[in-house]
Every structure is written in C-alpha cells, then in structure tokens.
Coordinates of C-alpha atoms in Angstrom, one line a residue:
M15 CA -47.6 24.6 50.2
A16 CA -49.2 22.2 53.0
S17 CA -47.8 22.2 55.9
E18 CA -47.7 17.8 55.9
D19 CA -46.6 18.0 52.2
I20 CA -43.2 20.5 53.2
T21 CA -42.8 17.7 56.1
K22 CA -43.1 15.1 53.7
L23 CA -40.2 17.0 51.1
A24 CA -37.9 17.5 53.9
E25 CA -38.3 13.7 54.4
S26 CA -37.7 13.2 51.0
L27 CA -34.7 15.6 51.2
A28 CA -32.8 13.6 54.4
K29 CA -32.8 11.7 52.0
T30 CA -30.3 12.9 49.7
K31 CA -27.2 11.5 49.3
V32 CA -24.5 14.6 49.5
G33 CA -20.8 13.4 48.0
G34 CA -18.0 14.2 46.2
G35 CA -18.9 17.5 45.5
Q36 CA -22.3 16.1 43.9
L37 CA -26.0 16.9 45.8
S38 CA -28.5 14.9 44.2
F39 CA -32.5 14.7 44.0
K40 CA -32.5 11.7 41.8
G41 CA -35.5 10.1 42.1
Q42 CA -37.2 11.0 45.0
S43 CA -40.2 12.1 43.1
L44 CA -40.6 16.5 43.9
K45 CA -43.6 17.7 42.1
L46 CA -42.0 21.7 42.6
N47 CA -44.6 23.9 40.5
T48 CA -43.7 27.2 42.4
A49 CA -40.7 28.8 44.3
E50 CA -42.4 27.9 47.6
D51 CA -42.4 24.5 46.6
A52 CA -38.9 24.6 46.3
E53 CA -37.8 26.4 49.4
E54 CA -36.2 23.1 50.2
V55 CA -33.9 22.5 47.3
I56 CA -33.2 26.4 46.5
K57 CA -32.0 25.8 50.8
Q58 CA -29.5 22.7 50.3
I59 CA -28.2 24.3 46.7
E60 CA -27.4 27.9 48.6
E61 CA -25.9 25.2 51.0
F62 CA -24.0 22.9 49.4
D63 CA -20.1 24.2 49.3
G64 CA -18.4 23.6 46.3
L65 CA -21.5 21.6 44.7
E66 CA -20.0 20.0 41.0
A67 CA -22.4 17.6 39.9
L68 CA -27.0 18.6 40.7
R69 CA -29.4 15.9 40.1
L70 CA -32.3 16.4 38.9
E71 CA -33.3 13.5 37.4
G72 CA -36.8 11.7 38.0
N73 CA -38.5 15.4 40.1
T74 CA -41.2 17.6 37.8
V75 CA -39.9 21.3 37.4
G76 CA -42.3 23.9 36.5
V77 CA -41.4 27.4 35.2
E78 CA -41.6 29.3 38.7
A79 CA -39.7 27.2 40.6
A80 CA -37.0 26.6 37.9
K81 CA -36.8 30.1 37.7
V82 CA -35.8 30.4 41.5
I83 CA -33.6 26.9 40.7
A84 CA -31.6 29.0 38.2
K85 CA -31.0 32.0 40.9
A86 CA -30.0 29.8 43.4
L87 CA -27.2 28.5 40.9
E88 CA -26.0 31.9 39.8
K89 CA -23.3 31.8 43.0
K90 CA -22.5 28.9 42.1
S91 CA -19.6 29.1 40.1
E92 CA -18.1 25.0 40.7
L93 CA -21.3 23.1 38.8
K94 CA -19.7 20.8 36.1
R95 CA -22.3 18.2 35.7
C96 CA -25.9 19.1 35.9
H97 CA -27.7 15.9 35.2
W98 CA -31.5 17.0 34.2
S99 CA -32.3 14.0 32.6
D100 CA -36.7 13.4 33.0
M101 CA -37.1 16.6 34.8
F102 CA -40.5 17.9 33.7
T103 CA -42.6 14.7 33.6
G104 CA -46.1 15.9 32.8
R105 CA -45.5 19.4 32.0
L106 CA -46.5 21.2 29.0
R107 CA -44.2 21.8 26.3
S108 CA -44.7 25.2 26.4
E109 CA -43.7 25.7 30.2
I110 CA -39.8 23.4 29.7
P111 CA -38.0 25.9 27.3
P112 CA -38.8 29.0 29.8
A113 CA -37.1 26.6 32.0
L114 CA -34.4 25.6 30.8
I115 CA -33.8 29.3 29.8
S116 CA -33.9 30.6 32.9
L117 CA -30.8 27.4 34.4
G118 CA -28.9 28.0 31.4
D119 CA -28.3 31.5 32.0
A120 CA -28.0 31.0 36.0
L121 CA -25.1 28.6 34.6
I122 CA -23.7 31.1 32.5
T123 CA -24.1 34.2 34.9
A124 CA -22.3 31.9 36.8
G125 CA -19.3 31.8 35.1
A126 CA -19.4 28.2 35.4
Q127 CA -17.4 25.0 33.1
L128 CA -19.6 22.6 32.8
V129 CA -17.5 18.8 31.3
E130 CA -21.5 17.2 31.3
L131 CA -25.2 18.3 30.5
D132 CA -27.8 15.2 29.7
L133 CA -31.3 16.2 29.5
S134 CA -31.6 12.7 28.4
D135 CA -36.0 11.8 28.9
N136 CA -37.2 15.3 28.2
A137 CA -39.6 15.2 25.9
F138 CA -39.3 19.3 24.9
G139 CA -39.1 18.0 20.8
P140 CA -37.3 21.0 19.0
D141 CA -38.7 24.5 21.0
G142 CA -36.6 22.7 23.8
V143 CA -33.6 23.0 21.9
R144 CA -34.1 26.7 21.9
G145 CA -34.6 26.3 25.5
F146 CA -30.4 25.4 26.4
E147 CA -29.4 26.7 22.5
A148 CA -27.8 30.1 24.3
L149 CA -26.2 27.8 26.9
L150 CA -25.0 25.6 24.3
K151 CA -23.6 28.9 21.8
S152 CA -21.6 30.3 25.8
P153 CA -18.3 30.6 27.6
A154 CA -20.2 28.1 30.6
C155 CA -20.1 25.1 27.4
Y156 CA -16.4 25.4 25.5
T157 CA -15.9 22.9 28.7
L158 CA -18.4 20.7 27.6
Q159 CA -17.4 17.2 27.0
E160 CA -20.3 14.8 27.3
L161 CA -24.2 15.9 25.4
K162 CA -26.6 14.0 26.4
L163 CA -29.9 13.9 25.0
N164 CA -31.6 10.8 24.5
N165 CA -34.8 10.6 23.7
C166 CA -35.5 14.0 23.8
G167 CA -38.2 14.2 20.5
M168 CA -36.1 16.6 19.1
G169 CA -36.7 15.9 15.1
I170 CA -35.4 16.7 12.3
G171 CA -35.7 21.2 13.5
G172 CA -34.3 20.1 17.5
G173 CA -31.2 18.5 14.7
K174 CA -30.5 21.3 12.3
I175 CA -30.6 23.9 15.7
L176 CA -28.3 21.4 18.0
A177 CA -25.8 21.6 15.0
A178 CA -26.0 25.3 14.6
A179 CA -25.0 25.4 18.3
L180 CA -22.2 23.0 18.4
K181 CA -20.7 24.8 15.5
E182 CA -21.6 28.0 16.9
C183 CA -20.1 26.8 20.5
H184 CA -16.5 25.8 18.1
R185 CA -16.1 28.6 16.9
K186 CA -16.6 31.2 19.9
S187 CA -14.4 28.8 21.7
S188 CA -11.7 28.8 19.3
A189 CA -11.4 32.5 18.8
Q190 CA -11.7 32.3 23.0
G191 CA -9.0 29.7 22.9
K192 CA -10.1 27.5 25.0
L193 CA -11.6 24.8 21.6
L194 CA -14.2 22.7 22.5
A195 CA -13.2 19.2 22.4
L196 CA -16.5 17.1 23.0
K197 CA -16.3 14.1 23.8
I198 CA -20.1 11.7 24.2
F199 CA -23.3 12.4 21.8
V200 CA -26.3 10.8 22.5
A201 CA -28.8 11.4 20.8
G202 CA -30.8 8.4 20.1
R203 CA -34.9 7.9 19.9
N204 CA -34.9 11.5 18.3
R205 CA -36.5 11.2 15.2
L206 CA -33.7 13.2 13.2
E207 CA -34.1 11.1 10.1
N208 CA -31.2 12.0 7.2
D209 CA -31.5 16.2 7.6
G210 CA -30.6 16.1 10.9
A211 CA -28.1 13.7 11.3
T212 CA -26.9 15.4 7.8
A213 CA -26.6 18.0 9.9
L214 CA -24.7 17.0 12.6
A215 CA -22.1 15.3 10.9
E216 CA -21.2 18.8 9.9
A217 CA -21.0 20.1 14.0
F218 CA -19.4 16.2 13.6
G219 CA -16.3 16.7 11.6
I220 CA -15.6 20.3 12.7
I221 CA -15.1 19.3 16.5
G222 CA -13.1 16.7 15.1
T223 CA -12.8 14.6 19.0
L224 CA -15.9 12.5 19.6
E225 CA -14.5 9.6 21.4
E226 CA -18.6 8.1 22.0
V227 CA -21.0 8.3 19.6
H228 CA -24.8 7.2 20.0
M229 CA -27.5 8.2 17.9
P230 CA -30.0 4.2 17.6
Q231 CA -33.5 4.8 16.3
N232 CA -33.8 8.3 14.5
G233 CA -34.9 6.9 11.4
I234 CA -31.9 7.9 9.4
N235 CA -31.2 6.2 5.7
H236 CA -28.0 5.9 3.6
P237 CA -27.0 9.4 3.0
G238 CA -27.9 10.4 7.1
I239 CA -25.4 7.2 7.8
T240 CA -22.7 8.0 4.8
A241 CA -22.5 11.8 6.0
L242 CA -22.3 10.6 9.3
A243 CA -19.6 8.3 7.8
Q244 CA -17.2 11.1 6.8
A245 CA -17.6 13.1 10.0
F246 CA -16.9 9.7 11.5
A247 CA -13.1 9.7 9.7
V248 CA -12.3 12.7 10.4
N249 CA -12.5 11.7 14.4
P250 CA -9.5 9.5 14.9
L251 CA -10.7 9.1 19.1
L252 CA -13.6 7.7 17.8
K253 CA -14.2 4.6 20.3
V254 CA -17.3 3.3 20.5
I255 CA -20.3 4.3 17.7
N256 CA -24.1 3.0 18.8
L257 CA -26.2 3.5 15.4
N258 CA -28.4 0.6 16.4
D259 CA -31.7 0.5 14.5
N260 CA -31.7 3.1 11.8
T261 CA -31.6 1.9 8.0
F262 CA -28.0 1.5 6.1
T263 CA -28.3 -0.3 3.7
D264 CA -25.8 -1.7 1.1
K265 CA -24.9 1.5 0.3
G266 CA -24.4 3.1 4.1
A267 CA -22.5 0.3 5.6
I268 CA -19.8 0.6 2.4
A269 CA -19.6 3.8 3.2
M270 CA -19.2 3.4 7.3
A271 CA -16.7 0.5 6.7
E272 CA -15.0 2.4 4.7
T273 CA -14.3 5.3 7.8
L274 CA -13.8 1.3 10.0
K275 CA -10.6 1.3 8.2
A276 CA -9.3 3.8 8.6
L277 CA -10.1 4.7 12.4
R278 CA -7.4 3.0 15.0
Q279 CA -9.4 3.3 18.3
I280 CA -12.4 1.7 17.8
E281 CA -13.7 -0.3 20.5
V282 CA -17.6 -1.0 19.9
I283 CA -19.8 -1.3 16.9
N284 CA -23.0 -1.1 17.5
F285 CA -25.5 -2.0 14.1
G286 CA -28.0 -4.0 15.6
D287 CA -31.2 -4.0 13.2
C288 CA -29.6 -1.5 10.2
L289 CA -30.0 -4.1 7.4
V290 CA -26.6 -3.6 6.3
R291 CA -27.4 -6.8 4.4
S292 CA -24.7 -9.6 3.2
K293 CA -23.1 -7.1 1.2
G294 CA -22.5 -4.5 3.6
A295 CA -21.4 -7.1 6.2
V296 CA -19.4 -8.7 4.0
A297 CA -17.3 -4.6 3.7
I298 CA -18.1 -4.3 7.0
A299 CA -15.9 -7.9 7.2
D300 CA -12.9 -6.0 5.2
A301 CA -12.5 -3.0 8.0
V302 CA -12.1 -5.7 10.6
K303 CA -9.9 -7.2 9.3
E304 CA -7.1 -4.6 7.9
G305 CA -7.3 -3.2 11.2
L306 CA -9.9 -2.6 14.3
H307 CA -7.1 -5.0 17.1
K308 CA -9.0 -2.9 20.0
L309 CA -12.4 -3.9 18.9
K310 CA -14.5 -5.2 21.6
E311 CA -17.8 -5.4 20.7
L312 CA -19.2 -6.0 16.8
N313 CA -23.2 -5.9 17.0
L314 CA -24.6 -7.1 13.2
S315 CA -27.8 -8.6 14.3
F316 CA -31.1 -9.0 12.6
C317 CA -29.5 -7.1 9.1
E318 CA -30.6 -9.3 6.9
I319 CA -27.1 -10.8 6.6
K320 CA -26.8 -14.5 4.5
R321 CA -25.2 -18.0 5.6
D322 CA -21.9 -17.0 3.4
A323 CA -21.6 -13.6 4.9
A324 CA -21.8 -14.7 8.2
L325 CA -19.3 -16.4 8.6
T326 CA -17.0 -14.1 6.6
V327 CA -17.9 -12.0 9.6
A328 CA -16.9 -14.7 11.7
E329 CA -13.0 -15.1 9.9
A330 CA -12.8 -11.1 10.2
I331 CA -11.9 -11.9 13.7
E332 CA -8.9 -13.8 14.1
D333 CA -7.4 -12.3 15.9
K334 CA -8.8 -9.2 17.3
A335 CA -7.6 -10.7 20.8
E336 CA -9.6 -7.8 22.8
L337 CA -13.0 -9.3 21.4
E338 CA -15.6 -9.5 24.1
K339 CA -18.8 -10.3 22.5
L340 CA -20.1 -10.5 18.2
D341 CA -23.8 -10.7 17.8
L342 CA -24.9 -12.4 14.4
N343 CA -28.7 -13.3 15.9
G344 CA -31.7 -13.0 13.9
N345 CA -29.4 -13.0 10.5
Y346 CA -30.9 -16.2 7.6
L347 CA -28.1 -18.1 8.9
G348 CA -29.3 -21.3 9.2
E349 CA -29.3 -24.3 11.3
E350 CA -25.9 -25.6 9.2
G351 CA -25.0 -21.7 9.0
C352 CA -24.8 -21.0 12.9
E353 CA -22.9 -24.8 13.6
Q354 CA -20.4 -23.5 10.9
L355 CA -20.4 -20.3 11.7
Q356 CA -19.7 -22.2 15.8
E357 CA -17.4 -24.1 14.5
I358 CA -15.0 -21.5 12.9
L359 CA -15.1 -19.2 16.1
E360 CA -13.9 -22.7 18.5
G361 CA -11.2 -23.1 15.7
F362 CA -9.7 -19.7 17.3
N363 CA -10.2 -20.4 20.4
M364 CA -12.6 -17.5 20.6
A365 CA -16.3 -19.3 20.3
S366 CA -17.4 -17.8 23.7
V367 CA -17.2 -14.6 22.6
L368 CA -20.7 -15.4 20.1
G369 CA -23.8 -14.8 21.5
S370 CA -27.1 -16.2 20.7
L371 CA -28.6 -17.5 17.2
S372 CA -31.4 -18.4 19.2
D373 CA -33.9 -15.8 17.3
D374 CA -32.1 -17.0 13.8
E375 CA -34.2 -16.3 10.5
G376 CA -33.2 -19.8 9.2
E377 CA -31.9 -19.7 5.4
E378 CA -33.5 -18.3 2.7
E379 CA -34.5 -21.1 0.5
D380 CA -35.4 -19.3 -2.3
D381 CA -32.3 -16.9 -3.1
D382 CA -32.8 -15.7 -6.4
E383 CA -36.5 -14.2 -4.8
E384 CA -34.7 -12.4 -2.1
E385 CA -32.2 -11.1 -4.2
E386 CA -35.1 -9.8 -5.9
E387 CA -36.6 -8.0 -2.5
E388 CA -33.1 -6.4 -2.7
G389 CA -33.2 -5.2 -5.9
E390 CA -36.4 -3.4 -5.5
A391 CA -35.7 -2.3 -2.4
E392 CA -32.4 -0.7 -4.1
E393 CA -34.7 0.6 -7.0
E394 CA -37.4 2.3 -4.2
E395 CA -34.3 3.6 -2.2
E396 CA -33.0 5.4 -5.9
E397 CA -36.4 6.9 -6.5
E398 CA -37.0 8.3 -3.0
E399 CA -33.6 9.6 -3.9
E400 CA -34.8 10.9 -7.5
E401 CA -38.1 12.6 -5.2
E402 CA -35.0 14.7 -3.3
E403 CA -33.7 16.5 -5.7
Q404 CA -36.7 17.4 -7.8
Q405 CA -37.9 18.7 -4.6
Q406 CA -34.6 20.7 -4.2
L407 CA -35.4 21.0 -8.0
K408 CA -38.2 22.7 -7.7
E409 CA -37.1 24.8 -4.8
R410 CA -34.1 25.7 -6.7
G411 CA -36.4 27.0 -9.4
Q412 CA -38.8 29.1 -6.5
G413 CA -35.5 31.0 -5.9
E414 CA -35.1 31.6 -9.2
Q415 CA -38.8 32.5 -10.4
Q416 CA -37.9 36.0 -7.5
S417 CA -35.7 36.9 -9.8
L418 CA -36.5 37.1 -12.9
T419 CA -37.2 40.0 -15.4
P420 CA -41.3 40.8 -16.5
K421 CA -39.5 39.4 -19.8
K422 CA -38.3 35.8 -18.5
I423 CA -41.7 35.6 -16.3
I424 CA -44.1 36.3 -19.7
D425 CA -41.4 33.3 -21.7
S426 CA -41.7 30.7 -19.0
Q427 CA -45.9 31.4 -19.9
D428 CA -45.2 30.0 -22.9
S429 CA -44.8 26.4 -21.7
T430 CA -47.2 24.1 -21.1
P431 CA -47.2 23.0 -17.3
V432 CA -47.2 19.4 -17.4
P433 CA -50.8 18.8 -15.4
S434 CA -50.0 16.2 -12.5
P435 CA -52.3 13.1 -13.0
P436 CA -55.3 12.7 -11.3
V437 CA -55.8 11.5 -8.1
D438 CA -59.2 9.5 -6.8
V439 CA -60.2 7.7 -3.1
A440 CA -58.7 4.6 -4.2
T441 CA -56.0 5.7 -5.4
F442 CA -54.8 7.9 -2.3
L443 CA -56.0 4.8 0.0
A444 CA -54.4 2.0 -1.7
F445 CA -50.7 4.5 -1.6
P446 CA -51.4 7.4 0.6
S447 CA -48.9 10.5 0.5
P448 CA -48.9 13.3 2.4
E449 CA -48.6 14.6 -2.3
K450 CA -51.8 12.3 -2.7
L451 CA -54.1 13.6 0.7
L452 CA -53.4 16.9 -1.4
R453 CA -54.3 16.4 -4.6
L454 CA -57.8 15.3 -3.5
G455 CA -58.5 18.8 -3.0
P456 CA -60.6 20.3 -0.1
K457 CA -63.7 17.9 -0.6
C458 CA -61.7 15.2 0.4
S459 CA -62.0 14.8 3.8
V460 CA -65.5 14.6 2.6
L461 CA -65.4 11.9 0.2
I462 CA -63.1 9.6 2.2
A463 CA -65.7 9.7 5.3
Q464 CA -68.3 9.1 2.5
Q465 CA -66.9 5.8 1.1
T466 CA -65.8 4.7 4.1
D467 CA -68.5 2.1 5.0
T468 CA -68.1 2.6 9.5
S469 CA -70.6 0.0 9.6
D470 CA -67.2 -2.2 9.7
V471 CA -65.7 -1.9 12.4
E472 CA -61.6 -2.9 10.6
K473 CA -62.4 -0.8 7.0
V474 CA -62.2 2.0 9.6
V475 CA -59.1 1.1 11.7
T476 CA -57.5 1.1 8.2
T477 CA -58.4 4.1 7.0
L478 CA -58.0 6.3 9.3
L479 CA -53.7 4.4 10.5
R480 CA -53.7 4.9 6.7
I481 CA -54.6 9.2 6.9
S482 CA -52.6 8.8 9.6
S483 CA -49.5 7.9 8.2
V484 CA -49.2 10.7 6.3
F485 CA -49.0 12.6 8.7
K486 CA -46.4 15.2 9.0
D487 CA -46.1 18.7 11.2
D488 CA -46.0 21.1 7.6
A489 CA -49.6 22.8 8.0
P490 CA -51.5 22.4 5.3
V491 CA -51.3 17.9 5.1
K492 CA -51.3 18.3 9.0
T493 CA -54.4 19.7 8.3
A494 CA -55.9 17.9 5.7
V495 CA -55.3 14.8 7.8
H496 CA -57.2 16.5 11.2
E497 CA -59.7 17.6 8.6
T498 CA -59.9 13.7 7.2
T499 CA -59.5 12.6 10.6
D500 CA -62.5 14.2 12.1
A501 CA -65.4 13.0 9.1
L502 CA -64.8 10.3 9.0
M503 CA -64.2 9.7 12.8
R504 CA -67.3 11.5 13.5
K505 CA -69.4 9.8 10.3
A506 CA -68.3 6.3 12.7
F507 CA -69.1 7.7 15.9
T508 CA -72.1 9.1 15.9
S509 CA -72.5 5.9 13.8
A510 CA -76.1 3.4 15.9
T511 CA -74.5 0.3 14.2
F512 CA -70.6 1.5 15.2
N513 CA -68.8 -1.0 18.0
S514 CA -66.6 1.9 19.7
D515 CA -65.1 -0.6 22.3
A516 CA -64.3 -2.9 19.0
F517 CA -63.0 -0.5 16.9
I518 CA -60.1 0.6 19.6
T519 CA -59.4 -3.2 20.3
S520 CA -59.0 -2.9 16.5
L521 CA -57.0 0.2 16.3
L522 CA -54.7 -1.4 19.6
I523 CA -54.3 -4.8 17.6
H524 CA -52.9 -2.4 14.8
M525 CA -50.6 -0.3 16.4
G526 CA -49.0 -3.4 17.8
L527 CA -50.2 -2.9 21.3
L528 CA -52.3 -5.5 22.4
K529 CA -51.8 -9.0 21.0
S530 CA -54.5 -11.1 18.6
E531 CA -55.1 -14.7 18.0
E532 CA -55.2 -13.3 13.9
K533 CA -51.7 -12.4 12.2
I534 CA -52.1 -9.2 11.5
K535 CA -48.9 -7.2 11.3
A536 CA -48.9 -3.8 13.1
V537 CA -48.4 0.1 11.1
P538 CA -44.1 -0.3 10.6
S539 CA -44.5 3.8 13.2
L540 CA -46.9 4.6 16.0
Y541 CA -45.9 8.3 14.9
G542 CA -48.0 9.7 12.3
I543 CA -51.2 7.5 14.5
L544 CA -50.2 8.8 18.3
M545 CA -50.1 12.5 16.6
T546 CA -53.7 12.3 14.7
L547 CA -54.9 11.0 18.3
N548 CA -53.7 13.6 20.1
H549 CA -56.7 15.5 18.5
V550 CA -58.9 12.8 18.0
V551 CA -59.4 12.6 21.5
Q552 CA -59.4 15.6 21.5
Q553 CA -62.6 15.8 19.3
D554 CA -66.3 16.5 20.7
Y555 CA -67.2 13.1 19.0
F556 CA -64.2 10.8 20.5
P557 CA -66.3 8.8 23.4
K558 CA -63.9 10.2 26.4
S559 CA -65.1 6.0 27.7
L560 CA -62.5 5.2 25.8
A561 CA -59.9 7.6 27.6
P562 CA -58.0 5.4 29.2
V563 CA -58.0 2.8 27.9
L564 CA -56.1 4.0 25.6
S565 CA -54.1 6.1 28.1
A566 CA -53.5 2.6 30.0
F567 CA -51.6 0.7 26.7
V568 CA -50.1 4.3 25.2
T569 CA -48.5 4.1 28.9
K570 CA -47.0 0.5 29.2
P571 CA -43.7 0.2 27.6
N572 CA -42.9 -1.3 24.4
R573 CA -40.3 -1.0 21.8
A574 CA -42.4 0.6 18.8
L575 CA -43.9 3.3 21.8
D576 CA -40.2 4.3 22.7
S577 CA -39.2 5.4 19.4
C578 CA -42.1 7.7 19.7
S579 CA -40.8 9.5 22.3
F580 CA -42.6 13.3 21.7
A581 CA -45.9 11.7 20.0
R582 CA -46.8 9.9 23.0
H583 CA -45.5 12.3 25.4
M584 CA -48.1 14.4 23.7
L585 CA -51.1 11.7 23.7
L586 CA -50.7 11.0 26.8
Q587 CA -50.5 14.5 28.5
T588 CA -53.2 15.2 26.5
L589 CA -55.7 12.0 28.1
H590 CA -54.6 12.6 30.9
Q591 CA -55.8 16.9 31.2
L592 CA -59.7 14.8 29.9

C-alpha cells in the first residue's frame, strides 16, 4: 500500500466512532484487499478492550483481509453484535463464503456469545449461506436474538440451508440447556419463494420465541404464506409481521387471519401489496375485531380490496385505542367509498390514523368482470398446485422405480406412456415455460433464431424477454436459455440492418427502467432477463459500447431491481469487469 493511501486510511480511521463497547468503521468506504490494507483496522480492534459491537457496514473486505481481521477477533470473547451488512461491495461471489467462514470461525474460537448478526445487503446468494452456516450451528449463536439477512439473494436453496442451520442450533442449544431464543428475523428481498418460506416456517415453529418477522418481497404464494401462518401461531410473542409484496390471495389471507386470532401481542401488520382481496380483507378484519388490542399499524394497501370489504376493515378498528396508522391506499374504494371510510373513522374519533388514499383505483364498474378474473386467478393457482403434486408424484415414482424388481420393470414396460403434446416455436413464445423450451429439442436455438425477424428490433426484444422469462438455475434449462439467446442475439448483432442503440432503448423500456411516451407494460420480474444479460454481455457478439448504457440504468434505484438484488449484483459485477 502506498504511503499516501496509508495516510488517507489513517485519517478515515481517526473518524471512527468508539463508545459503549462499540467500534465502528461504518460507511468509510474502506477497500480492504490484503493483510497490509487491514493493518490499521486490526490495530483498532486489538487495542479495543471490552469490544461488544463491531460495525463494518459500507466497506469492502476481501478474503485475505478477512483472515487477518478474523485473527484479531479470536481474542474478543465479549463481542455480542456484528453489524456486517454491505461489506462485500464489488467482490466476486466466490470471495464471500471464505471471508465469512474466516470471520465465523474466529467468533467460535473466541467463545463469543452473539446477540445480533446482521449480514444484510451482501449479495452472496445460496453459497454465501454456507459461509456462516457453521457459525449459526455453533455455541456462539446459542444466545442469538436478532438475525438480519435482508437483500442477500439467498434463493430457495439458501433459505433451506438457513432453516436447517437454525433447527440444528435450536437442537444443540437445547441439549446444552441454553435454548436458542431468536426474537427478530429479517430476510426481505431474497427470492425465498414457497419452498424457502416453508422450510423457514418449520424452523420458526420449532423456535417459538419470535417477536418480529420481516420477509417482504420474496415471491411467496399462498402455500408458503399458509406454512408461515401455522408457524406464527406457535410464536405467541409476535409483535411485528411484515410480509409486504408477497402474494397471499384469499387462501393465504384466510390462513393468516386464523393465526392472528391466536396472537395477543401483535402491534404491526404489514400485508401491503399482498393481493389479499376482499374476502381475505374481511377475514383479517374479523381477526382484528376479535382481539389485537395492542395493534398500532395495519397495512392492507394495494391489495385489490373493494369498498364494502374496506369499510368492514374500518369498522373492525373501533376499539383499537393504540392504533396509529391504517393504510388502505391503492384499493378499489371509489370516491364515495373513500368518503364513507373517512366518515366511519370520524365517528370513532380516529380520522387521524387513516393514511393517504391518493392512489385509490376507483370503484370497479363491472363487478362480474372482476369476479371472473378472480375465478380465473384461483383456477390458475389450483393448476399450479396440481402441477406441483404431479411433480412430487413423479419424483416419488422415480424413487420407487429404483427399487423395482426385474419382473416389475418388465411389467411396467407393457403400459404405453402417454406422449407429450408437440411444441413448436410459436407455442413456446406465446406461453413460455422451461418445459416447452426443453421439448423443442436440441435445435431450439436454431429454430427460434430462424423464425425471428432480426430487422425488427421490437420482435427481437420481445423474443429475448420470452426466452429469458423461463430462466432457472437448473442446468438443462440454463443451458437451453443461453444457447437460444446466443443464436438469437448473434444473428441480430451481426446483421447490417440491426439497430443496436434502438435495441437497448427498447429493452430498457420493456424492463421498466426507462420511460416511454407509449404505454408499455414492463415485464413482471427482472430476474430472468438480468441473469440472461449477465451471460450475453460476456459474449463476443455483444457490442461493448452498450455496456456503459446498460450499467447506468441497472445502477439506478428501482423497486423492480431491488427485488432481484442478486441478479442485479451479478450483472453489474460482470459489466464492471468488461
């Protein structure tokens, strides 16, 4: 490290906040790559007697620096709080697990008894969970009360690993007479989906001491919501439930309402943007009316709730003396419904608790049409359940097949399998799915490229988005998506008539990252296209002149991008290296 760099680092460290057993390097943008880079940080740690809290947020720590910092922590047995969010900015995904392992092992060696562990805003993915898995299972976490893993891109796999580690920690701590009593769990924006949420629900049901659960923006549908509801029912101390921006539907909302009836300490319910619908809202209103006397905040905004159901919710809060906020914005009340809602609350002398209604969608003109849409949505959900059941049966059948005797194998061959219906390119592009892409066969990439007019930028963008929408981490699907995308985009970018600038502009508009004069509906999820672009930008056919434009828009704050933090991080990291 150059002498001027050391001087700058020393000046930065001079601003370090010290007090109350806390040593903070928060927000100092320190780039700690080597052992030499970390010398001043290590010195501060070693010289700090009675270190109870270490803040490393807003810096970037590499593998070598983590090892030497860990060595200094091995003697800090009094450490209780690790504020380690956002400390791997710009790091390769492969660097994060070994860095976390070093730091975790140091805490175990020191005999620390953690109360809080915050690793939020570190896009480490499922592999990163492996990095602190051993720490979670160790005596250092038997005393853990707060676990914060917001915006880490854990995915389903990471959620399952985390759940298993928490259950193991509970089992081992129980055997030692030091029962794990986790109070606060935060894991928003992690793509946990139903399987990840269900695995964590099982852990929550075993732990039973939770007071706050924050799991917004995780792509959880009613099966996962129902599993969480069942787990919450055996956590009687729950005060805060934040499941904002997941998809309850009627089924999930009703299951959660039943659980709310059993909870007596609830203060905050945040089910905003959760599609609880009118039926679900009425069920929640019944739960609120029956109890929840400590309720301070109820958020049912943007949930497709109609006027009568919203008024039922308002009537349910009549005796909630501690209520500070009721949010019903973005629903279907209409002007008259908004006025009626305000009148009801004024009658209770509670008008001040009502949040803004500025984004109300207006009263539905055709109730029958909405009911039909709801029915169709429920049918789609039922079809999804049937597909899941069929997949489970298929997996079960594969397991049974391994134990078949030779005679049974021969007998089983007598039955003629039902052939899958044929799939062509038009069918796939109209209703894309991973299964259809695979069923197009090994020539799918050639077929799609041949049938796409690459002189038409809009058609290329639309086709790319359809292909990327089926992206999965499953190897066969990922390979098919990459090969098909390569064939399409190589043909487009090497065509003399293809306008690359118009392409990137149109793509950004369809992704919802750039405004257009025309009303163009953005894709519902950016995960697939971001992961696909991460592959595309590395190929020789991709014009490197487009990289800065793409990077600039993907860097900008955007809610849709925030919900795909891991994919966003991967793409930005790749663009930075070009």
